[in-house]
Coordinates of C-alpha atoms in Angstrom, one line a residue:
Chain A
M1 CA 98.3 119.7 66.2
K2 CA 100.1 116.4 66.4
R3 CA 98.0 114.5 63.9
F4 CA 98.9 117.2 61.4
F5 CA 102.6 116.5 61.5
H6 CA 101.6 112.7 61.0
N7 CA 101.2 113.7 57.6
K8 CA 104.0 113.8 55.5
N9 CA 102.7 116.2 52.8
F10 CA 101.7 118.7 55.6
T11 CA 105.2 118.4 57.4
V12 CA 107.1 119.2 54.4
G13 CA 104.7 121.8 53.1
F14 CA 104.8 123.3 56.5
V15 CA 108.7 123.5 56.5
L16 CA 108.9 124.9 52.9
S17 CA 106.3 127.4 53.5
L18 CA 107.7 128.6 56.9
V19 CA 110.9 129.3 55.2
V20 CA 109.3 131.7 52.7
V21 CA 107.4 133.3 55.7
I22 CA 110.6 133.8 57.6
A23 CA 112.6 135.0 54.8
A24 CA 109.8 137.4 54.2
A25 CA 109.7 138.6 57.6
V26 CA 113.3 138.9 58.3
S27 CA 113.6 141.2 54.9
L28 CA 111.3 143.5 56.2
L29 CA 113.9 144.2 59.0
W30 CA 117.0 143.4 57.5
T31 CA 118.6 142.2 54.2
P32 CA 122.3 141.7 53.3
Y33 CA 122.3 144.6 51.0
D34 CA 119.6 147.2 50.0
A35 CA 117.6 145.2 47.6
N36 CA 117.5 148.2 45.0
R37 CA 121.0 149.7 45.4
M38 CA 123.0 149.2 42.2
N39 CA 126.8 148.7 42.3
A40 CA 128.3 148.8 38.9
R41 CA 131.6 146.9 40.0
D42 CA 129.7 143.9 41.2
R43 CA 127.6 143.1 37.9
L44 CA 126.5 139.7 36.9
Q45 CA 128.4 137.6 39.5
G46 CA 128.0 134.2 40.4
P47 CA 127.4 133.0 44.0
S48 CA 130.2 134.1 46.3
W49 CA 130.8 134.5 49.9
Q50 CA 129.8 138.3 49.3
H51 CA 126.7 137.6 47.3
P52 CA 125.7 134.2 48.2
L53 CA 123.3 134.0 45.2
G54 CA 125.1 136.3 43.1
T55 CA 124.3 139.7 41.7
D56 CA 122.3 141.1 38.5
Q57 CA 123.2 143.3 35.7
Y58 CA 123.1 146.4 37.8
G59 CA 125.1 144.7 40.6
R60 CA 122.1 144.4 43.0
D61 CA 122.3 141.4 45.5
T62 CA 120.2 138.5 44.5
L63 CA 119.8 137.3 47.9
S64 CA 118.3 140.5 49.0
R65 CA 116.1 140.7 46.0
V66 CA 114.6 137.2 46.4
M67 CA 114.1 137.9 50.2
T68 CA 112.2 141.1 49.3
G69 CA 110.4 139.4 46.6
S70 CA 108.9 136.8 48.8
V71 CA 107.1 139.7 50.9
N72 CA 105.7 140.6 47.4
S73 CA 104.5 137.2 46.7
I74 CA 103.2 136.7 50.0
I75 CA 101.1 139.9 49.9
V76 CA 99.8 138.9 46.4
G77 CA 98.7 135.4 47.8
L78 CA 96.9 137.1 50.8
V79 CA 95.2 139.7 48.9
T80 CA 93.9 137.5 46.1
V81 CA 92.7 134.8 48.5
A82 CA 91.0 137.6 50.5
I83 CA 89.3 138.9 47.5
G84 CA 88.2 135.4 46.4
L85 CA 87.1 134.5 50.2
T86 CA 85.0 137.5 50.9
L87 CA 83.2 137.8 47.7
G88 CA 83.2 134.2 46.8
V89 CA 82.0 133.0 50.3
G90 CA 79.3 135.5 50.3
L91 CA 77.9 134.8 47.0
G92 CA 78.3 131.0 47.8
L93 CA 76.0 131.5 51.0
I94 CA 73.5 133.6 49.1
S95 CA 73.5 130.9 46.6
A96 CA 73.2 128.0 48.9
Y97 CA 70.5 129.5 51.2
F98 CA 68.3 131.3 48.6
G99 CA 68.4 128.7 45.9
R100 CA 66.4 129.3 42.8
L101 CA 66.8 132.5 40.9
A102 CA 69.7 133.8 43.2
D103 CA 71.3 130.3 43.0
E104 CA 71.1 130.1 39.2
A105 CA 72.2 133.6 38.6
I106 CA 75.3 133.3 40.9
M107 CA 76.4 129.9 39.5
R108 CA 75.9 131.0 35.8
F109 CA 78.0 134.0 36.6
A110 CA 80.6 131.7 38.1
D111 CA 80.5 129.5 35.0
L112 CA 80.9 132.6 32.9
L113 CA 84.1 133.4 34.6
F114 CA 85.2 129.9 34.5
G115 CA 84.8 130.1 30.8
F116 CA 87.6 132.7 30.1
P117 CA 91.1 131.3 30.1
A118 CA 92.3 132.8 33.4
V119 CA 95.9 133.6 32.5
L120 CA 95.0 135.3 29.2
T121 CA 92.0 137.3 30.7
A122 CA 94.4 138.4 33.7
I123 CA 96.7 140.0 30.8
L124 CA 93.8 141.5 29.3
I125 CA 92.6 143.0 32.5
T126 CA 96.0 144.3 33.7
S127 CA 96.6 145.5 30.0
I128 CA 93.5 147.6 30.3
L129 CA 94.0 148.8 33.8
G130 CA 97.6 149.4 33.3
P131 CA 100.3 147.1 34.6
S132 CA 100.8 147.3 38.3
M133 CA 100.9 144.9 41.3
V134 CA 97.6 146.2 42.5
N135 CA 96.0 145.6 39.2
A136 CA 97.7 142.1 38.8
M137 CA 96.1 141.1 42.4
L138 CA 92.8 142.4 41.3
A139 CA 92.9 140.3 38.0
I140 CA 93.9 137.1 39.9
G141 CA 91.5 137.7 42.8
I142 CA 88.5 137.9 40.3
F143 CA 89.0 134.5 39.2
Y144 CA 89.0 133.3 42.8
I145 CA 85.6 134.4 43.3
P146 CA 83.8 131.6 41.3
V147 CA 86.3 129.1 42.9
F148 CA 85.3 129.9 46.3
A149 CA 81.7 130.6 45.6
R150 CA 81.2 127.0 44.1
L151 CA 82.9 125.5 46.9
T152 CA 80.9 127.3 49.4
R153 CA 77.7 126.7 47.9
A154 CA 78.3 123.0 47.8
V155 CA 79.4 122.7 51.3
A156 CA 77.1 125.1 52.6
M157 CA 74.1 123.4 51.1
V158 CA 75.0 120.3 52.9
V159 CA 75.2 122.1 56.1
W160 CA 71.8 123.6 55.9
E161 CA 70.2 120.1 55.6
R162 CA 71.6 119.1 58.8
E163 CA 69.5 118.6 61.7
F164 CA 71.2 121.0 64.1
I165 CA 70.2 123.9 61.8
A166 CA 66.6 123.0 62.6
A167 CA 67.3 122.7 66.2
A168 CA 68.8 126.3 66.3
R169 CA 65.7 127.5 64.5
A170 CA 63.6 126.0 67.0
C171 CA 65.9 127.8 69.6
G172 CA 64.8 131.1 67.7
I173 CA 68.1 131.9 66.3
S174 CA 67.9 134.1 63.2
E175 CA 68.6 132.9 59.8
L176 CA 71.8 135.3 59.6
G177 CA 72.7 134.0 63.2
I178 CA 72.6 130.4 62.1
T179 CA 74.9 131.3 59.2
W180 CA 77.3 133.0 61.2
R181 CA 77.3 130.5 64.2
H182 CA 76.6 127.3 62.6
V183 CA 77.0 127.1 58.9
L184 CA 80.6 129.2 58.5
P185 CA 82.2 127.3 61.3
N186 CA 81.2 123.9 59.6
I187 CA 82.5 125.0 56.1
L188 CA 85.7 126.4 57.7
S189 CA 88.0 123.5 56.8
P190 CA 87.3 123.0 53.2
L191 CA 87.7 126.9 52.6
L192 CA 90.9 126.8 54.7
I193 CA 92.4 124.0 52.3
Q194 CA 91.1 125.6 49.0
G195 CA 92.5 129.1 50.4
T196 CA 95.9 127.5 51.1
I197 CA 96.1 125.9 47.4
Q198 CA 94.8 129.2 45.8
F199 CA 97.7 131.0 47.6
A200 CA 100.1 128.9 45.8
V201 CA 98.4 129.3 42.5
A202 CA 98.4 133.3 42.8
I203 CA 102.3 133.2 43.6
L204 CA 102.9 131.3 40.3
A205 CA 100.3 133.6 38.5
E206 CA 101.7 136.8 39.9
A207 CA 105.2 135.7 38.8
G208 CA 103.8 135.1 35.3
L209 CA 102.2 138.5 35.0
S210 CA 105.3 140.2 36.3
Y211 CA 107.3 138.2 33.9
L212 CA 105.3 139.5 31.2
G213 CA 105.8 142.9 32.8
L214 CA 102.2 143.4 33.7
G215 CA 102.7 143.0 37.5
T216 CA 105.0 144.4 39.8
Q217 CA 106.6 147.2 38.2
P218 CA 110.8 147.8 38.4
P219 CA 112.8 148.6 40.5
H220 CA 110.6 146.6 43.0
A221 CA 111.8 142.9 43.4
S222 CA 109.5 140.3 42.0
W223 CA 110.2 136.8 41.4
G224 CA 108.8 137.0 38.1
R225 CA 110.1 140.3 37.1
M226 CA 113.6 138.9 38.1
L227 CA 113.3 136.0 35.8
N228 CA 112.2 138.5 32.9
E229 CA 115.5 140.4 33.6
A230 CA 117.5 137.3 33.8
Q231 CA 116.4 136.2 30.4
T232 CA 118.9 138.7 28.5
F233 CA 121.9 137.0 30.5
M234 CA 120.9 133.4 30.4
D235 CA 124.0 132.5 28.5
T236 CA 126.5 134.6 30.4
N237 CA 125.2 134.4 33.8
P238 CA 122.4 131.9 34.3
W239 CA 122.5 132.2 38.2
M240 CA 120.6 135.2 37.8
A241 CA 117.5 133.2 36.6
I242 CA 118.1 130.0 38.8
F243 CA 117.5 131.5 42.2
P244 CA 114.3 133.3 41.6
G245 CA 113.1 130.5 39.6
L246 CA 113.9 128.1 42.6
A247 CA 112.3 130.4 44.9
I248 CA 109.0 130.3 42.8
A249 CA 109.2 126.7 42.7
W250 CA 109.9 126.3 46.4
S251 CA 107.2 128.5 47.7
V252 CA 104.5 127.0 45.1
L253 CA 105.4 123.6 46.0
G254 CA 105.5 124.4 49.7
F255 CA 101.9 125.9 49.7
N256 CA 100.6 123.3 47.7
L257 CA 101.7 120.3 49.9
L258 CA 100.5 122.4 52.8
G259 CA 97.0 122.5 51.3
D260 CA 97.3 118.9 50.5
G261 CA 98.3 117.9 53.8
L262 CA 95.5 119.9 55.3
R263 CA 93.0 118.2 53.2
D264 CA 94.2 114.8 54.1
T265 CA 94.0 115.6 57.8
L266 CA 90.9 117.9 58.1
D267 CA 88.7 116.5 55.5
P268 CA 89.4 112.9 54.4
K269 CA 85.9 113.0 52.7
M270 CA 86.2 116.2 50.9
V271 CA 85.3 116.1 47.3
R272 CA 87.8 118.1 45.0
V273 CA 86.3 121.0 43.6
R274 CA 88.1 122.9 40.8
Chain B
M1 CA 41.2 115.9 78.1
P2 CA 41.3 119.3 79.9
E3 CA 38.8 122.0 78.6
A4 CA 41.5 124.5 77.3
P5 CA 44.0 122.5 75.3
L6 CA 47.5 123.7 75.1
L7 CA 47.8 122.7 71.4
Q8 CA 45.0 122.7 68.9
V9 CA 45.7 121.4 65.6
T10 CA 43.1 121.8 62.8
G11 CA 42.9 120.6 59.3
L12 CA 46.7 120.6 58.9
V13 CA 47.8 120.1 55.4
K14 CA 51.3 120.1 53.9
H15 CA 52.1 119.3 49.8
F16 CA 55.6 119.2 49.0
P17 CA 56.6 120.4 45.3
L18 CA 58.3 117.8 43.4
G19 CA 60.8 118.8 40.7
G20 CA 60.3 122.0 39.1
G21 CA 62.9 124.7 39.0
V22 CA 63.3 128.5 38.3
L23 CA 61.3 128.4 35.2
A24 CA 59.8 124.9 35.3
R25 CA 56.5 124.4 37.5
P26 CA 56.7 121.6 39.9
H27 CA 55.5 118.4 38.0
A28 CA 53.8 116.7 41.0
W29 CA 53.1 117.3 44.6
V30 CA 53.8 115.2 47.3
Q31 CA 50.9 115.0 49.6
A32 CA 52.7 114.5 52.9
V33 CA 50.0 115.6 55.2
S34 CA 46.3 115.9 54.3
G35 CA 44.1 117.2 56.9
V36 CA 45.1 116.5 60.5
S37 CA 43.5 117.4 63.4
F38 CA 44.3 116.8 67.2
A39 CA 44.6 118.4 70.6
V40 CA 47.2 118.2 73.1
G41 CA 46.4 119.0 76.9
R42 CA 48.7 120.6 79.4
G43 CA 51.1 118.1 80.9
E44 CA 49.6 115.4 78.6
S45 CA 51.8 113.0 76.3
F46 CA 50.3 112.6 73.0
G47 CA 51.6 109.9 70.6
L48 CA 51.8 110.0 66.9
V49 CA 52.5 106.7 65.3
G50 CA 52.9 105.5 61.8
E51 CA 55.2 104.0 59.1
S52 CA 57.9 105.8 57.8
G53 CA 56.7 108.4 55.2
C54 CA 53.2 108.8 56.7
G55 CA 53.7 112.5 57.5
K56 CA 54.3 112.4 61.4
T57 CA 57.6 114.1 61.3
T58 CA 56.2 116.7 59.0
V59 CA 53.2 117.2 61.4
G60 CA 55.8 117.7 64.3
R61 CA 57.9 120.3 62.5
M62 CA 54.9 122.2 61.2
I63 CA 53.8 122.7 64.9
L64 CA 57.2 124.3 65.4
R65 CA 56.9 126.1 62.1
L66 CA 60.0 124.6 61.1
I67 CA 58.0 123.7 57.9
E68 CA 55.4 126.3 56.9
P69 CA 52.0 124.4 56.4
T70 CA 50.1 124.5 53.2
D71 CA 46.7 124.8 55.0
G72 CA 45.3 124.4 58.4
R73 CA 45.4 126.1 61.9
I74 CA 47.7 125.7 64.7
E75 CA 46.7 127.1 68.0
F76 CA 49.1 127.3 70.8
D77 CA 47.7 128.6 74.1
G78 CA 44.8 130.1 72.3
Q79 CA 47.0 131.8 69.7
D80 CA 47.0 130.9 66.1
I81 CA 50.8 130.7 65.5
L82 CA 50.3 130.7 61.8
Q83 CA 48.8 134.2 61.8
L84 CA 51.7 135.4 63.7
S85 CA 54.9 137.3 62.1
R86 CA 58.1 135.8 62.5
R87 CA 58.9 138.3 65.1
Q88 CA 55.8 137.8 67.1
F89 CA 56.6 134.2 66.8
A90 CA 59.9 134.4 68.2
G91 CA 58.4 135.0 71.8
L92 CA 56.3 131.9 71.4
R93 CA 59.0 129.8 70.0
R94 CA 60.7 129.4 73.6
R95 CA 57.8 127.7 74.7
M96 CA 57.8 124.8 72.2
Q97 CA 61.0 122.8 71.7
I98 CA 61.9 119.8 69.7
I99 CA 64.0 116.7 70.2
F100 CA 65.5 115.0 67.0
Q101 CA 65.8 111.4 65.9
D102 CA 69.5 111.5 65.0
P103 CA 71.7 112.5 67.9
Y104 CA 74.7 112.9 65.6
S105 CA 73.2 115.3 62.9
S106 CA 71.2 117.2 65.6
L107 CA 74.4 118.4 67.4
D108 CA 76.6 121.0 65.9
P109 CA 80.0 119.2 65.8
R110 CA 81.8 122.5 66.1
M111 CA 80.4 123.5 69.4
T112 CA 81.0 122.7 73.1
V113 CA 78.2 121.0 75.1
E114 CA 77.9 124.3 76.9
Q115 CA 77.4 126.2 73.7
I116 CA 74.9 123.7 72.3
V117 CA 72.7 123.4 75.6
T118 CA 72.7 127.3 76.2
E119 CA 71.7 128.0 72.5
P120 CA 68.2 129.1 73.3
L121 CA 69.7 131.9 75.8
R122 CA 71.7 133.3 72.8
V123 CA 68.6 134.8 71.4
D124 CA 67.7 137.5 74.2
R125 CA 71.4 138.0 75.3
R126 CA 70.2 138.3 78.7
A127 CA 72.3 135.8 80.4
G128 CA 75.9 136.5 80.9
R129 CA 78.8 134.2 80.5
R130 CA 79.0 133.0 84.1
E131 CA 75.2 132.5 84.2
R132 CA 75.2 130.6 81.2
S133 CA 77.6 128.2 82.4
T134 CA 75.7 127.8 85.8
I135 CA 72.6 127.1 83.8
A136 CA 74.4 124.7 81.6
V137 CA 75.6 122.8 84.8
G138 CA 72.0 122.7 85.9
L139 CA 70.9 121.4 82.8
L140 CA 73.4 118.6 82.4
D141 CA 72.6 117.5 86.0
K142 CA 68.9 117.3 84.9
V143 CA 69.6 114.9 82.1
G144 CA 72.4 112.9 83.9
L145 CA 75.6 114.4 82.5
R146 CA 78.4 115.7 84.6
A147 CA 79.4 119.2 84.8
A148 CA 82.9 117.9 83.6
D149 CA 81.4 117.3 80.2
L150 CA 80.6 121.2 79.5
C151 CA 83.8 121.7 77.5
K152 CA 83.4 118.5 75.5
F153 CA 82.5 118.2 71.9
P154 CA 79.8 116.1 70.7
H155 CA 81.9 113.5 69.1
E156 CA 83.2 112.5 72.6
F157 CA 79.9 111.1 73.6
S158 CA 77.8 108.0 72.9
G159 CA 74.5 108.0 71.0
G160 CA 72.5 107.9 74.4
Q161 CA 74.6 110.8 75.9
R162 CA 74.2 112.8 72.8
Q163 CA 70.6 112.4 73.0
R164 CA 70.5 113.7 76.5
I165 CA 72.5 116.7 75.3
G166 CA 69.6 117.2 72.9
I167 CA 67.2 116.9 75.6
A168 CA 69.0 119.5 77.6
R169 CA 69.1 122.0 74.7
A170 CA 65.3 121.7 74.5
L171 CA 64.7 122.2 78.3
C172 CA 67.0 125.3 78.5
A173 CA 64.1 127.4 76.8
R174 CA 61.9 126.2 79.6
P175 CA 59.4 124.8 77.1
E176 CA 55.7 123.8 78.0
L177 CA 55.5 121.5 74.9
I178 CA 58.4 119.4 73.4
V179 CA 57.9 117.5 70.1
A180 CA 60.0 114.3 70.6
D181 CA 60.5 113.3 66.8
E182 CA 61.6 109.6 67.1
P183 CA 64.0 110.4 70.0
V184 CA 65.1 106.9 70.8
S185 CA 64.7 105.0 67.6
A186 CA 68.3 105.6 66.7
L187 CA 69.5 104.2 70.1
D188 CA 70.1 100.7 71.4
V189 CA 67.3 99.0 73.2
S190 CA 68.9 99.3 76.6
I191 CA 69.6 103.1 76.1
Q192 CA 66.1 103.6 74.9
A193 CA 64.5 102.7 78.2
Q194 CA 66.9 105.0 80.1
V195 CA 66.0 108.1 77.7
I196 CA 62.0 107.2 78.1
N197 CA 62.4 107.1 81.6
L198 CA 64.5 110.4 81.7
L199 CA 61.7 111.8 79.5
Q200 CA 59.0 110.9 81.8
D201 CA 61.1 112.3 85.0
L202 CA 61.4 115.4 83.2
Q203 CA 57.6 115.5 82.4
Q204 CA 56.7 115.2 86.2
E205 CA 59.3 117.6 87.0
F206 CA 58.4 120.3 84.8
G207 CA 54.8 119.6 84.0
L208 CA 55.9 119.3 80.3
S209 CA 53.4 118.2 77.2
Y210 CA 55.0 116.0 74.8
I211 CA 53.9 115.2 71.4
F212 CA 55.8 111.7 70.9
I213 CA 56.4 110.8 67.4
S214 CA 57.4 107.3 66.8
H215 CA 57.0 104.2 64.4
D216 CA 57.1 101.9 67.6
L217 CA 53.9 101.3 69.3
S218 CA 55.2 99.8 72.3
V219 CA 57.3 102.6 73.2
V220 CA 54.6 105.1 72.6
E221 CA 52.1 103.1 74.6
H222 CA 54.4 103.2 77.5
I223 CA 54.8 107.0 77.6
C224 CA 51.6 108.4 75.9
S225 CA 48.1 108.8 77.4
R226 CA 46.4 109.2 74.0
I227 CA 47.7 108.1 70.7
A228 CA 47.0 108.7 67.0
V229 CA 47.5 106.6 64.4
M230 CA 48.7 108.2 61.0
Y231 CA 48.4 106.4 57.6
L232 CA 49.5 108.5 54.4
G233 CA 49.1 111.8 55.9
S234 CA 45.9 111.3 57.7
I235 CA 45.0 110.3 61.3
V236 CA 43.1 106.8 61.0
E237 CA 42.4 106.2 64.6
L238 CA 42.8 108.3 67.8
A239 CA 41.9 106.8 71.3
S240 CA 43.6 106.8 74.6
A241 CA 46.5 104.4 75.1
G242 CA 44.9 101.6 77.2
S243 CA 41.8 101.2 75.3
F244 CA 43.9 101.4 72.1
S245 CA 45.6 98.2 72.6
R246 CA 42.8 96.3 73.9
E247 CA 40.3 97.2 71.2
P248 CA 41.7 98.6 68.0
R249 CA 39.0 99.7 65.6
H250 CA 40.5 100.5 62.4
P251 CA 41.8 97.7 60.3
Y252 CA 45.3 99.7 60.0
T253 CA 45.6 99.7 63.6
V254 CA 44.6 96.1 64.0
A255 CA 47.4 95.2 61.6
L256 CA 49.9 97.7 63.3
L257 CA 49.3 95.9 66.7
A258 CA 49.4 92.4 65.4
A259 CA 52.9 93.3 64.1
V260 CA 54.2 94.1 67.8
P261 CA 55.9 91.0 69.1
L262 CA 54.5 89.7 72.2
P263 CA 56.8 88.4 74.9
D264 CA 54.5 85.2 75.3
P265 CA 55.7 82.0 73.2
H266 CA 52.4 80.2 73.7
R267 CA 50.2 83.0 72.2
Q268 CA 49.8 82.7 68.5
S269 CA 49.3 85.6 66.5
T270 CA 46.1 85.4 64.8
A271 CA 46.1 88.4 62.7
V272 CA 47.1 88.3 59.2
P273 CA 50.1 90.5 58.3
L274 CA 49.4 93.5 55.9
E275 CA 50.2 93.0 52.3
G276 CA 51.4 95.2 49.8
D277 CA 53.4 98.5 50.3
V278 CA 52.4 102.0 51.4
P279 CA 50.8 103.7 48.3
N280 CA 53.0 106.6 46.7
P281 CA 51.8 109.9 48.5
I282 CA 52.4 111.7 45.1
D283 CA 49.4 110.0 43.8
P284 CA 47.4 108.7 46.9
P285 CA 44.5 106.2 46.3
S286 CA 41.1 107.6 46.1
G287 CA 38.5 107.7 49.1
C288 CA 40.1 106.0 52.2
P289 CA 43.8 105.9 51.7
F290 CA 44.0 102.6 53.4
H291 CA 41.3 100.7 51.1
P292 CA 44.0 99.0 48.6
R293 CA 45.4 97.1 51.5
C294 CA 42.5 96.7 53.6
R295 CA 40.8 93.4 54.3
Y296 CA 37.5 94.5 54.8
V297 CA 37.3 97.0 51.6
F298 CA 33.7 97.4 50.3
N299 CA 32.3 99.6 47.5
R300 CA 32.1 102.9 49.6
C301 CA 35.9 102.8 50.4
P302 CA 37.4 104.0 47.3
V303 CA 34.8 106.5 46.6
E304 CA 34.7 108.6 49.7
K305 CA 37.3 109.5 52.3
P306 CA 35.8 108.5 55.8
P307 CA 36.0 111.1 58.3
L308 CA 37.4 110.8 61.7
V309 CA 34.4 110.4 64.1
P310 CA 33.7 109.0 67.3
A311 CA 32.8 105.4 67.6
A312 CA 30.8 104.0 70.5
D313 CA 33.6 103.6 72.8
G314 CA 35.0 107.1 72.4
H315 CA 37.8 106.0 69.7
L316 CA 37.9 108.6 67.2
V317 CA 38.2 106.2 63.8
A318 CA 38.3 107.1 60.2
C319 CA 36.7 104.0 58.7
W320 CA 33.2 103.4 57.0
L321 CA 33.2 100.2 59.0
N322 CA 32.8 102.3 62.1
D323 CA 29.0 101.7 62.7
G324 CA 29.6 100.4 66.5
R325 CA 30.5 97.1 65.1
G326 CA 34.0 97.4 65.2
V327 CA 36.5 95.2 63.2
E328 CA 36.8 91.5 64.0

């Protein structure tokens, strides 16, 4: 554990992400105000002792909404990475093991997905399925499948060539058992690194979709949604946009640095995969 | 040789496809092994020697069905293992084990020593956790490692110690036959001797049969009772270890033996070193595979491949010169 904190990227990233996670955890139990309660008298305020981050056009407390929004962002990150990991790793393992036709089919499918501009297609998907947080997560998660599939294929192919695989076969371990006991543990660190980085990308993507009104729906708090609402009041009350914007930048930077730091410490040789 | 050999290999062939893909046919075949036959008795050490690329490793792996042969028969204890289904073969599998050349690649870096050496026990899940641990301690003791090493990871060991871990893993299945694929080639000379002695001690204790694969004749001569020399996928000479070095018959064996340095400064090497490179196994020479480099080549050599037949002194030799005269 100590060697991780020798890495500057990891340490900074860890602290930034930890703040986000703590904020989210606290908001589940307590927020300064009810994040959705309107208060006409306190509309559009700047930072004050009562409302440290100000209020929005309905008089809702921005701090409470940013805190609640972090839960939203973390859920999106977790779910999208989970979609990408389960399907992507599965397809990547199949591709690496069987090779030939299965490999060709899966990798061409991955190329196909890569060929679409991700954000535009996510917009398309959410407009077809209807705007909601679940559909936004689906739209983002689908684009993670080829990312993890390619990475898994590349690293798994290398592991299958190692001699301890032949040793396990000689011990009589089944191919599935070898995959579970030898291949997966040995490809875990690149997956962890990529997962952390994709987590950050997902937060940004969800904010983008919500900003366009295709993600989280009102009255639920989402950083992208908050930016969208703040747009109208940019002249009179810029604070409304600054804090959710900072929250997005903070968490994306945090998880990105965390991923970079993990890569530096876990896998100095790792090739960058898209 | 005992009457009923533990392992009988007959006409083993392996061709690897080269290139090709989903739609394209392979554009060439590497003829890694072309018709190898030999037998290994119980408790015997059989040596397989040859240059790199001669197919000796492929032979070793085919015996354990880590590579499926293109053609041939492998009989283990009277059973043709190539006819068995994967499930039927699983029972036989434990009776054959393998030790690898590279002690770094052959141990899973994510596993502890205990997990590595008890891996063969995983298959039938009969052994409980406590029992596995006891077995692991016993195995480590046999190969000269300490019980305290159980929870360590492979990267904490030296090459020689790693090779001992690999040997312990092979022993765990209580095998009758161990294919040792260049087990000491990657080790320092001082460590080589230790590992070879360990292998010999274990052979005594458990009555193991070894197929000892190496490119180093002196190592093989030390541990093996019979030796086969391979060249370009075929056995060119097969003889007992002693007579082998005294009276090599095949021209290739003569050259190989001449290449072994002798610890005697006064003795001048009389043999002419081999010229040229090993031919490409994609396009092997016609007739005798050795004829392009052979000093005694004559008109029959490029035309017909010589069979492996007994010579006067019991050597099996694949050479057209083999009419009792030997090679001088």
